[in-house]
Amino acid sequence: MSETSVQLQTQATFIDTSVSLNSSGRPVIAHDTSQARRQVRHKPKFAEFVCSEGEVYRYANLVTKAVVPQAMWGNVKHMITARRYETLSLHQVLQDFQTSDCEWLMPAGGGARAQTRVSVSDALKRRELLEEFLFWYFDSFLIPLLKTTFYVTESSAFRNRVIYFRHDDWSTLCAPLVEKLSTDTFQRIEQCEAHEILRQRRLGFSFVRLLPKETGVRPIVNLRRRVDKDAYRPGQSINQILQAAFQILTYEKDRQPDRLGASVFGPNEIYAKLKAFKCRLTGNDPSKKLPKLYFVKVDVQACFDTIEQTKLLDILRELLTEDAYMIQRYGTVNKAGEKMQRKYVKKALPEDDHPHFMTYAAKLAEVLRNTIFADQVVYPFSRRKEIIALLEEHITENIVKIGNEYYRQVVGIPQGSVLSAILCSFFYGDLERKNFRFTDDDECVLMRLIDDWLLITADRSKATRFYDIVSKGHPEYGCFISKDKSLLNFDHPELVTIVDPRSKVFPWCGYSINMQDLSVTVDYTRYHTTYLQDSLTVEFGRRPGAVFAHKMMQLAKSKSHIVYNDATLNSAHAVHLNAYQNFTVLAMKMHHYLRQWGLDVPKHHAFVLKTIRQAIRFAYTSACNKATHKLARTHAARIDLQERQAAWLGLHAFHTVFSRKPQAYARLLKALSFELSLPRYRCLRKRFRGVVAEGLSTLTLLCF
């Protein structure tokens, strides 16, 4: 049954005369008559059962008033509405708070209460008592209250926003999934057997978290959580224990890239493959027109949960060829902004390949500038049989704890492991080498980001053949695709979803690839169902202005990768569009940040204007710097975007966004208008008219 086949009621609209009321006057649905229980089999949209932040705040406020009379003890609402990575400091709680408002802090007697001036020691003592009370209230009253009433979590659908579910609704909605997990993916084991297994193994057990998504929940195995051996010895997390295996697999990945098949791990590999493919089609002649291209996108169904464990272990045994590996360790220190940044790096090498660290550091210095390298001297060794045994234990004996019960994973690999992505890449790389050899020619490029395949080819028959093969499935690998997520740009007998004929771009993993010239732009449609402010983390601590400027710089350079700016891969229009859309989204996020920070923009408009100029300049400088990196030099990348053009695109984007709030940004808009009217920008308005129109049209659906 489709998720839209039933119209669910929200908690607010479901009313039963026999139920009690919650703190906001809403009915509390009993466990046995819950709407969630009746509708859970219909794959409900979990967002409909989320308690709003206003409801949670009113509930906390009512309970506080019932327990602590006349309680106005700080910004409770701000803590409830804070996003995932935001913090609430005691200093922030005390802002706009007067000790004279608290009767219990005033000395007894009317004369003492009438005093307007108090001694320094008395004032400090009152502040200390107030701080202790407020700390107790938030730490020992409010947080336990929220934990006992709500299941507090995050969701990929809501980015960094923290969401609240009533415990009864959450338990009812998750019950079918927990039951399905315990029968399909996991096998329950007795407590005594689990304790005996855990006593003999290195990896211990992990916990399963259920994260809500649009129409269900996603089980995430938390392998970063430490399980203490005893009260005095903190244990290592499973991911920490697997670090040596991860470094060894990374070494083999670099040494045997053919084993990865069509795997790509990020924009670097995507850029390299697309650039090489375009050069093959054009014969390095930029003026040559590309042939008609056929696109196929498919997604593996439940990728991590369907991997055949025995097949994966056979692949790993063939992959590891060295008898022993050495893990080289060193530290780096460099300046990141105004702070010193320290990192510890590990790298696996064959046992007999032990380069002198000074020689290795000299090579690193050619790439990393203004960096200090420190050798860790002691290098651990790992034997092949030990690593194979550890991988086998991790894959076939993954013990998880759901509630108070222990389970063994019987199919697939742990999702959340430091090894998950690289194991998946080797596994499907083996499938590709045995089934998709026909795509290894100059007219095809096949890419796979974890479990998302994309084939681009000039041969329609190969595109059809590829889809036919993957749609049939590969039982020996446990590989079957989600046909409802498949996308083609040509007709197919199976009536697969076809890209909109009016569209010039093909979406894949956050990228929009032009189907005529392979230009790459950003796919902003993923923002259409979310609010931009949910992706932010607002800092209210020390030096908030410096933190704000730093965050804007980081956001500005987020789309400076060479894949978006190489003039030999992208058309000039695409390069300018990428820059303009990046600045437009940056302006929207800056608006939300300023509003939630509470900055008086008219008073500090010069500071905001300075930050805008710095962000525009930093974005352009970052793009130019990326063109000097090894990846760009290897593929003969070229940056044609001029600083003057980037400045106009940035200024125009900020002016357009802030014009929607003219009263809040009046002085800022006046300054931006003046800069845009300068003679050096005069000819650019007409030139970039099409870029501006397209850029704004693709961003109109953003929840701004």
XYZ file of C-alpha atoms in Angstrom:
704
model
C 0.000 0.000 0.000
C 1.361 3.407 -0.884
C 2.129 5.920 1.809
C -0.476 8.305 0.377
C -3.289 5.752 0.354
C -4.469 6.664 3.842
C -5.046 10.115 5.305
C -3.731 10.098 8.864
C -4.952 12.404 11.578
C -2.462 14.250 13.710
C -2.441 14.058 17.484
C -4.057 17.473 17.591
C -7.104 16.432 15.549
C -7.710 12.969 16.998
C -10.150 13.495 19.863
C -11.688 10.976 22.210
C -14.017 12.059 25.008
C -12.630 9.364 27.298
C -9.067 10.541 27.324
C -7.293 12.970 29.622
C -5.718 16.232 28.535
C -2.053 17.063 28.246
C -0.363 20.279 29.384
C -1.507 22.242 26.360
C -5.120 21.159 26.668
C -4.756 18.491 23.974
C -6.182 14.976 24.498
C -3.721 12.280 25.602
C -4.475 9.137 23.607
C -4.463 5.919 25.611
C -2.006 3.224 24.655
C -4.621 0.712 23.552
C -6.667 3.156 21.459
C -3.820 5.181 20.022
C -4.185 6.375 16.469
C -0.587 5.355 15.998
C -1.440 1.740 16.882
C -4.298 1.616 14.381
C -2.412 3.298 11.550
C 1.111 1.954 12.017
C 0.610 -0.804 9.489
C -0.094 1.855 6.836
C 3.479 3.144 6.872
C 2.626 6.515 8.448
C 4.495 9.728 7.913
C 6.314 10.131 11.189
C 6.282 13.914 10.939
C 2.559 13.804 11.718
C 3.280 12.374 15.158
C 6.036 14.821 16.109
C 5.141 17.044 19.050
C 5.727 20.659 18.111
C 8.306 22.651 20.028
C 5.537 24.938 21.258
C 3.647 21.986 22.747
C 6.784 20.687 24.447
C 7.534 24.157 25.835
C 4.012 24.638 27.189
C 4.133 21.209 28.801
C 7.478 21.942 30.473
C 6.218 25.359 31.571
C 3.054 23.962 33.164
C 4.949 21.247 35.029
C 7.483 23.823 36.208
C 4.720 26.074 37.521
C 3.187 23.142 39.359
C 6.484 22.183 41.005
C 8.255 25.547 41.408
C 5.850 28.404 42.174
C 6.408 31.660 40.301
C 9.079 29.997 38.184
C 10.648 32.214 35.611
C 14.092 30.676 35.773
C 15.637 31.251 32.387
C 15.099 30.603 28.707
C 13.443 27.180 28.768
C 11.974 27.696 25.294
C 15.388 28.336 23.772
C 16.688 25.020 25.085
C 13.721 23.130 23.646
C 13.979 24.795 20.219
C 17.774 24.459 20.012
C 19.143 22.353 17.156
C 21.202 19.200 17.412
C 24.686 20.690 17.877
C 23.700 23.841 19.741
C 24.503 24.384 23.398
C 22.849 26.406 26.141
C 25.329 27.930 28.564
C 24.627 29.187 32.064
C 25.828 32.614 30.961
C 23.197 32.627 28.215
C 20.429 31.626 30.639
C 21.327 34.535 32.936
C 21.034 37.181 30.228
C 18.312 39.786 30.976
C 17.792 38.147 34.374
C 17.749 40.291 37.538
C 18.405 38.857 40.980
C 16.055 41.467 42.410
C 13.175 39.692 40.638
C 13.669 36.645 42.875
C 12.085 37.144 46.279
C 13.942 34.199 47.790
C 17.272 35.937 47.028
C 16.297 39.073 48.945
C 17.003 39.403 52.680
C 14.087 39.366 55.100
C 12.575 42.661 56.221
C 11.049 45.539 54.324
C 14.025 47.839 54.813
C 16.461 45.387 53.319
C 14.179 44.772 50.350
C 13.960 48.496 49.646
C 17.722 48.822 49.243
C 18.779 49.647 45.691
C 22.507 49.252 46.328
C 24.072 46.148 47.819
C 27.645 45.245 48.648
C 29.797 43.434 46.104
C 30.078 40.320 48.259
C 26.293 40.221 48.732
C 25.675 40.625 44.995
C 28.178 37.879 44.136
C 26.592 35.522 46.658
C 23.124 36.152 45.251
C 24.406 35.482 41.739
C 26.091 32.279 42.908
C 22.866 31.021 44.497
C 20.896 31.915 41.385
C 23.403 30.101 39.143
C 23.238 26.992 41.332
C 19.459 26.975 41.217
C 19.267 27.498 37.470
C 21.851 24.792 36.856
C 19.839 22.399 39.024
C 16.640 23.342 37.227
C 17.965 22.649 33.725
C 20.260 19.733 34.578
C 18.266 17.838 37.212
C 14.665 18.844 36.563
C 13.952 19.959 33.000
C 16.146 17.475 31.105
C 14.902 14.421 33.090
C 11.334 15.700 32.624
C 11.746 15.830 28.837
C 13.475 12.436 28.755
C 10.736 10.702 30.717
C 7.931 12.261 28.659
C 9.356 12.381 25.134
C 11.625 10.379 22.881
C 14.054 13.089 21.755
C 15.936 12.413 18.531
C 17.010 13.793 15.177
C 16.104 12.824 11.626
C 17.757 13.164 8.249
C 14.472 14.612 6.982
C 14.791 17.510 9.453
C 18.579 17.983 9.246
C 19.843 19.378 12.590
C 16.427 19.999 14.096
C 15.689 18.133 17.334
C 12.261 16.471 17.292
C 10.064 15.148 20.091
C 7.757 12.104 20.131
C 5.503 11.071 22.975
C 6.825 7.798 24.348
C 3.553 5.936 23.796
C 3.352 6.965 20.140
C 7.028 6.202 19.537
C 6.810 2.728 21.098
C 3.721 1.861 19.096
C 5.114 3.138 15.815
C 8.422 1.311 16.259
C 7.034 -2.004 17.510
C 6.469 -3.550 14.035
C 9.971 -2.607 12.908
C 11.610 -4.031 16.037
C 9.646 -7.241 15.520
C 10.674 -7.386 11.856
C 14.324 -6.728 12.698
C 14.351 -9.478 15.304
C 12.981 -12.009 12.806
C 14.670 -10.998 9.518
C 17.950 -9.181 10.112
C 18.726 -10.259 13.678
C 18.380 -13.463 15.659
C 17.673 -13.341 19.373
C 20.178 -15.095 21.628
C 19.828 -16.009 25.283
C 21.437 -13.846 27.931
C 23.822 -16.580 29.112
C 24.925 -17.347 25.539
C 25.403 -13.655 24.816
C 27.544 -13.161 27.916
C 29.697 -16.166 26.993
C 30.192 -14.869 23.438
C 31.026 -11.377 24.677
C 33.528 -12.766 27.165
C 35.534 -14.364 24.349
C 35.401 -11.605 21.727
C 37.244 -8.325 21.275
C 34.451 -6.288 19.764
C 31.851 -6.445 22.519
C 28.301 -5.424 21.611
C 26.682 -2.320 20.140
C 23.387 -0.511 20.572
C 20.697 0.025 17.953
C 19.151 3.469 17.513
C 15.973 3.982 15.552
C 16.000 7.223 13.568
C 12.739 8.432 12.011
C 12.571 9.073 8.293
C 9.671 10.254 6.159
C 7.652 7.024 6.181
C 9.284 4.820 8.769
C 12.358 4.434 10.892
C 15.931 3.543 10.035
C 17.885 1.296 12.433
C 21.380 2.653 13.053
C 23.898 0.543 14.927
C 25.918 2.813 17.209
C 29.475 1.448 17.009
C 31.101 4.606 18.370
C 29.721 4.140 21.874
C 32.155 2.816 24.434
C 31.185 -0.046 26.713
C 33.113 0.292 29.977
C 34.946 -2.822 31.108
C 34.507 -1.783 34.730
C 34.102 1.337 36.837
C 37.759 2.287 36.434
C 38.660 1.170 32.905
C 36.786 2.709 29.992
C 36.603 0.290 27.089
C 37.252 1.018 23.435
C 34.397 1.460 21.010
C 34.011 -1.088 18.213
C 35.002 1.525 15.628
C 38.216 2.222 17.558
C 39.098 -1.472 17.618
C 38.461 -1.662 13.855
C 40.787 1.251 13.021
C 43.709 -1.003 12.049
C 41.458 -3.023 9.728
C 40.144 0.207 8.209
C 43.660 1.504 7.487
C 44.658 -1.821 5.920
C 41.575 -1.897 3.680
C 42.285 1.717 2.704
C 45.838 0.729 1.721
C 44.509 -2.119 -0.440
C 41.933 0.254 -1.952
C 44.716 2.560 -3.121
C 46.914 -0.333 -4.263
C 44.181 -2.282 -6.106
C 41.719 0.347 -7.418
C 40.296 -2.125 -9.940
C 38.779 -4.054 -7.016
C 36.478 -1.121 -6.332
C 34.750 -1.335 -9.690
C 32.733 1.828 -10.316
C 32.975 3.069 -6.713
C 33.267 6.783 -6.045
C 33.631 8.187 -2.540
C 32.968 11.872 -3.136
C 33.337 14.812 -5.524
C 37.009 14.054 -6.293
C 36.286 10.699 -7.919
C 33.075 11.959 -9.549
C 34.949 14.866 -11.122
C 37.789 12.627 -12.335
C 35.414 10.144 -13.989
C 33.176 12.753 -15.620
C 36.126 14.786 -16.887
C 37.850 11.724 -18.369
C 34.564 10.593 -19.961
C 33.972 13.975 -21.589
C 37.543 14.070 -22.903
C 37.074 10.626 -24.459
C 33.870 11.678 -26.190
C 35.293 14.936 -27.548
C 38.839 13.742 -28.197
C 40.057 16.699 -26.085
C 38.437 19.081 -28.573
C 36.292 21.554 -26.571
C 34.467 22.723 -29.678
C 33.234 19.221 -30.537
C 29.589 18.570 -29.714
C 28.759 15.578 -27.531
C 26.581 12.780 -28.914
C 23.155 12.088 -27.428
C 23.677 10.629 -23.975
C 21.548 8.068 -22.141
C 21.337 8.125 -18.344
C 20.349 5.301 -15.976
C 20.094 5.718 -12.194
C 19.325 2.761 -9.909
C 19.417 2.285 -6.144
C 20.156 -0.966 -4.301
C 17.338 -1.936 -1.964
C 18.419 -2.086 1.718
C 22.057 -2.192 0.665
C 23.748 -2.815 4.033
C 21.076 -5.241 5.258
C 21.208 -7.574 2.237
C 24.943 -8.107 1.655
C 25.787 -11.824 1.623
C 28.249 -12.303 4.475
C 29.971 -15.424 3.085
C 30.507 -13.788 -0.304
C 31.952 -10.676 1.321
C 34.431 -12.682 3.413
C 35.614 -14.557 0.301
C 36.258 -11.206 -1.404
C 38.215 -9.918 1.604
C 40.400 -13.039 1.778
C 41.386 -12.500 -1.856
C 41.943 -8.797 -1.248
C 44.440 -9.004 1.631
C 47.675 -10.244 0.077
C 50.343 -9.204 2.592
C 51.292 -11.488 5.490
C 51.590 -8.531 7.863
C 50.940 -4.802 7.854
C 52.500 -1.940 9.768
C 50.368 1.007 10.924
C 52.415 4.189 10.566
C 51.335 6.939 12.956
C 52.162 10.619 12.968
C 50.683 13.916 14.105
C 50.166 17.198 12.274
C 49.797 20.719 13.648
C 48.639 23.611 11.488
C 46.815 26.899 11.840
C 43.108 26.863 11.035
C 41.863 30.424 11.151
C 42.891 31.841 14.495
C 43.262 28.438 16.167
C 45.904 25.722 16.077
C 44.557 22.461 14.706
C 46.045 19.137 15.766
C 45.406 15.821 14.019
C 46.638 12.266 14.442
C 46.990 10.295 11.229
C 47.343 6.549 10.655
C 48.449 4.840 7.468
C 48.865 1.138 6.732
C 51.936 -0.189 4.909
C 53.346 -3.654 4.177
C 55.571 -4.959 6.954
C 58.747 -4.790 4.844
C 57.997 -1.310 3.405
C 59.131 1.009 6.177
C 60.130 4.416 4.770
C 62.163 6.819 6.871
C 59.759 9.336 8.372
C 61.825 12.334 7.238
C 61.528 11.137 3.636
C 57.790 10.651 4.010
C 57.352 14.037 5.734
C 59.198 15.749 2.874
C 56.628 14.320 0.433
C 53.769 15.416 2.671
C 55.226 18.926 2.861
C 54.842 19.258 -0.915
C 51.064 19.028 -0.459
C 50.424 20.357 3.058
C 51.801 23.828 3.641
C 52.467 25.579 6.954
C 52.208 22.257 8.791
C 54.351 20.619 11.466
C 54.742 16.822 11.261
C 55.566 14.758 14.357
C 56.491 11.081 14.133
C 54.793 8.862 16.743
C 57.838 6.524 16.587
C 56.120 3.324 17.802
C 54.306 1.574 14.937
C 52.033 -1.415 15.704
C 51.918 -4.482 13.420
C 48.891 -6.547 12.386
C 49.029 -10.051 10.925
C 46.801 -10.965 7.996
C 45.143 -13.849 9.842
C 44.379 -11.555 12.798
C 42.722 -8.978 10.548
C 40.721 -11.661 8.702
C 39.550 -13.091 12.033
C 38.566 -9.623 13.258
C 36.652 -8.882 10.048
C 34.896 -12.247 10.235
C 33.898 -11.572 13.836
C 32.629 -8.121 12.910
C 30.614 -9.330 9.909
C 29.219 -12.685 11.072
C 29.100 -12.209 14.852
C 27.773 -8.674 15.188
C 26.042 -8.596 18.578
C 23.584 -5.779 19.237
C 21.402 -4.887 22.173
C 17.809 -3.828 21.546
C 16.152 -2.921 24.818
C 17.275 -5.547 27.328
C 17.718 -8.332 24.777
C 20.787 -9.394 22.783
C 20.632 -10.206 19.068
C 23.062 -11.552 16.481
C 22.976 -10.041 12.979
C 22.461 -12.920 10.540
C 22.357 -11.035 7.238
C 24.074 -7.917 5.937
C 26.747 -5.822 7.618
C 26.472 -3.277 10.451
C 25.310 0.119 9.218
C 27.239 2.691 11.216
C 30.538 0.842 11.215
C 33.698 2.677 10.171
C 34.111 -0.140 7.628
C 30.589 -0.070 6.155
C 31.291 2.142 3.132
C 34.562 0.509 2.103
C 33.200 -3.040 2.574
C 30.192 -2.107 0.459
C 32.490 -0.708 -2.245
C 34.614 -3.861 -2.464
C 31.502 -6.061 -2.434
C 29.664 -4.333 -5.280
C 32.964 -3.753 -7.069
C 33.282 -7.534 -7.345
C 29.747 -7.745 -8.755
C 30.564 -5.073 -11.345
C 33.790 -6.726 -12.472
C 31.897 -9.947 -13.163
C 28.696 -8.562 -14.694
C 29.251 -5.084 -16.134
C 32.425 -5.440 -18.183
C 30.505 -4.216 -21.231
C 30.513 -0.701 -19.720
C 34.336 -0.536 -19.804
C 34.680 1.393 -23.047
C 35.116 4.975 -24.226
C 31.377 5.518 -24.709
C 30.361 4.668 -21.136
C 31.023 5.844 -17.617
C 29.644 3.897 -14.658
C 29.713 5.376 -11.148
C 28.398 4.100 -7.834
C 28.250 6.135 -4.634
C 27.841 3.400 -1.984
C 24.584 1.908 -3.344
C 23.505 4.451 -5.991
C 24.512 3.552 -9.560
C 24.680 6.009 -12.435
C 25.442 4.947 -16.004
C 25.999 7.543 -18.726
C 26.525 6.201 -22.221
C 26.238 7.190 -25.850
C 24.943 3.682 -26.686
C 21.251 3.222 -25.903
C 21.483 -0.560 -26.177
C 24.077 -0.636 -23.384
C 21.915 1.584 -21.203
C 18.965 -0.770 -21.725
C 21.140 -3.832 -21.144
C 22.515 -2.390 -17.909
C 19.057 -1.664 -16.536
C 17.745 -5.083 -17.558
C 20.629 -6.826 -15.754
C 20.333 -4.897 -12.490
C 16.525 -5.068 -12.456
C 16.635 -8.888 -12.540
C 18.709 -8.912 -9.369
C 21.731 -10.915 -8.237
C 20.682 -13.410 -5.530
C 24.253 -14.614 -4.957
C 25.098 -11.092 -3.805
C 21.718 -10.350 -2.222
C 21.499 -7.393 -4.617
C 18.070 -6.187 -5.750
C 17.179 -2.656 -6.803
C 14.359 -0.372 -5.675
C 12.484 0.011 -8.943
C 10.443 2.936 -7.633
C 13.705 4.896 -7.213
C 15.049 4.076 -10.681
C 15.265 6.929 -13.185
C 16.012 6.973 -16.928
C 16.029 9.665 -19.599
C 14.663 7.380 -22.332
C 11.646 5.125 -22.772
C 11.822 1.566 -21.461
C 9.330 -1.308 -21.834
C 9.028 -1.676 -18.041
C 7.594 1.843 -17.692
C 10.391 2.998 -15.429
C 10.226 6.579 -14.148
C 11.465 8.935 -16.849
C 13.063 12.300 -16.184
C 10.864 15.279 -17.090
C 11.258 15.830 -20.871
C 11.451 19.602 -20.251
C 14.402 19.199 -17.909
C 17.961 19.593 -19.172
C 19.587 18.043 -16.110
C 19.649 14.575 -14.573
C 19.664 14.374 -10.740
C 21.986 11.981 -8.906
C 23.212 12.045 -5.283
C 22.913 15.812 -4.847
C 24.301 16.649 -8.305
C 22.466 17.815 -11.415
C 24.286 16.680 -14.558
C 23.432 18.381 -17.833
C 22.334 15.717 -20.312
C 23.757 17.617 -23.294
C 27.205 18.839 -22.207
C 27.804 17.056 -18.824
C 28.002 20.339 -16.903
C 27.591 19.779 -13.162
C 25.415 21.942 -10.926
C 23.978 21.458 -7.448
C 20.635 19.702 -7.005
C 18.793 22.017 -4.604
C 15.528 20.080 -4.793
C 16.604 18.178 -1.661
C 16.058 21.433 0.272
C 12.485 21.837 -0.958
C 10.940 19.787 1.855
C 13.089 21.178 4.670
C 13.701 24.530 6.283
C 17.102 26.092 5.768
C 17.350 27.121 9.409
C 17.259 23.440 10.380
C 20.688 23.024 8.768
C 22.302 25.742 10.911
C 24.083 25.679 14.255
C 23.891 29.062 15.978
C 26.549 29.830 18.593
C 25.706 32.066 21.551
C 28.860 31.560 23.600
C 32.077 33.539 23.693
C 32.929 35.733 20.694
C 29.689 35.057 18.773
C 30.657 37.604 16.107
C 33.889 35.782 15.249
C 32.031 32.456 15.183
C 29.375 33.928 12.880
C 32.004 35.215 10.443
C 33.836 31.864 10.491
C 30.637 29.909 9.784
C 29.776 32.188 6.871
C 33.260 31.619 5.397
C 32.828 27.857 5.657
C 29.395 28.001 4.027
C 30.773 30.235 1.268
C 33.476 27.755 0.275
C 31.247 24.669 0.493
C 30.639 24.724 -3.283
C 34.155 25.714 -4.325
C 35.120 22.220 -5.522
C 36.658 22.019 -8.955
C 33.751 19.868 -10.188
C 31.553 23.006 -10.107
C 34.080 25.501 -11.483
C 36.204 23.747 -14.121
C 35.584 25.584 -17.392
C 36.712 22.548 -19.417
C 33.972 20.378 -17.864
C 31.223 22.950 -17.321
C 29.815 25.606 -19.592
C 30.354 29.240 -18.597
C 26.636 29.463 -17.806
C 26.878 26.492 -15.402
C 29.919 27.955 -13.607
C 28.170 31.295 -13.114
C 24.946 29.551 -12.066
C 26.810 27.522 -9.435
C 28.357 30.672 -7.995
C 25.078 32.604 -7.970
C 23.055 29.805 -6.369
C 25.755 29.263 -3.755
C 25.663 32.950 -2.805
C 21.850 32.976 -2.774
C 21.628 30.026 -0.375
C 24.387 31.597 1.724
C 22.365 34.820 1.963
C 19.268 32.890 3.049
C 21.218 31.044 5.732
C 22.825 34.291 6.887
C 19.370 35.829 7.294
C 18.208 32.913 9.456
C 21.423 32.972 11.487
C 21.137 36.722 12.161
C 17.479 36.417 13.113
C 18.043 33.584 15.573
C 21.233 35.116 16.924
C 19.192 38.253 17.660
C 21.749 40.714 16.298
C 20.626 44.318 15.892
C 21.397 44.510 12.158
C 20.706 48.271 11.705
C 23.138 48.996 14.519
C 25.784 46.539 13.287
C 25.181 46.801 9.539
C 28.856 47.632 8.912
C 29.915 44.342 10.527
C 27.400 42.357 8.461
C 28.478 44.125 5.252
C 32.124 43.365 6.023
C 31.253 39.692 6.546
C 29.393 39.598 3.205
C 32.382 41.028 1.357
C 34.742 38.599 3.080
C 32.497 35.624 2.273
C 32.291 36.547 -1.424
C 36.033 37.056 -1.655
C 36.720 33.848 0.293
C 34.449 31.790 -1.988
C 36.275 33.050 -5.078
C 39.726 32.509 -3.528
C 38.784 28.969 -2.475
C 37.638 28.122 -6.000
C 40.909 29.434 -7.451
C 42.948 27.509 -4.880
C 41.163 24.265 -5.782
C 42.394 24.723 -9.354
C 45.999 24.468 -8.112
C 45.514 21.127 -6.350
C 46.905 17.892 -7.739
C 43.486 16.620 -8.855
C 42.822 19.743 -10.934
C 46.326 19.816 -12.414
C 46.112 16.139 -13.372
C 42.932 16.772 -15.358
C 44.037 20.131 -16.822
C 41.319 22.103 -15.048
C 40.833 25.781 -15.810
C 39.063 28.531 -13.859
C 37.566 31.234 -16.095
C 35.441 32.891 -13.412
C 36.737 36.418 -12.823
C 36.864 38.070 -9.412
C 34.743 40.957 -10.695
C 32.075 38.523 -11.896
C 32.055 36.604 -8.607
C 31.731 39.872 -6.679
C 28.722 41.018 -8.728
C 26.998 37.630 -8.477
C 27.517 37.605 -4.712
C 26.387 41.187 -4.137
C 23.320 40.695 -6.327
C 22.383 37.458 -4.531
C 22.585 39.090 -1.098
C 20.678 42.153 -2.307
C 17.925 39.981 -3.801
C 17.484 37.900 -0.643
C 17.658 40.774 1.828
C 15.217 42.783 -0.310
C 12.507 40.427 0.924
C 13.035 41.900 4.413
C 13.470 45.605 3.553
C 12.752 46.968 7.023
C 15.279 44.752 8.782
C 18.052 45.376 6.233
C 17.372 48.948 5.048
C 20.887 50.325 5.670
C 22.495 47.133 4.395
C 20.447 47.211 1.185
C 21.459 50.802 0.582
C 25.152 49.863 0.818
C 24.702 46.826 -1.455
C 22.795 48.905 -4.027
C 25.589 51.455 -4.077
C 28.223 48.795 -4.750
C 26.157 47.188 -7.508
C 25.851 50.576 -9.232
C 29.610 51.084 -9.466
C 30.969 51.486 -13.035
C 32.991 48.256 -12.956
C 29.770 46.219 -12.613
C 27.710 48.158 -15.143
C 27.925 45.677 -18.033
C 27.339 42.567 -15.891
C 23.643 43.014 -15.142
C 22.635 42.365 -18.754
C 25.168 39.575 -19.203
C 23.970 37.623 -16.161
C 20.246 38.204 -16.638
C 19.689 34.577 -17.663
C 21.842 33.247 -14.814
C 19.874 35.267 -12.258
C 16.515 34.185 -13.682
C 17.421 30.481 -13.694
C 19.131 30.643 -10.323
C 16.153 32.219 -8.608
C 13.634 29.947 -10.341
C 15.334 26.814 -8.977
C 15.417 28.250 -5.451
C 11.874 29.625 -5.227
C 10.629 26.464 -3.509
C 13.159 26.710 -0.685
C 11.472 27.188 2.676
C 12.918 30.652 3.318
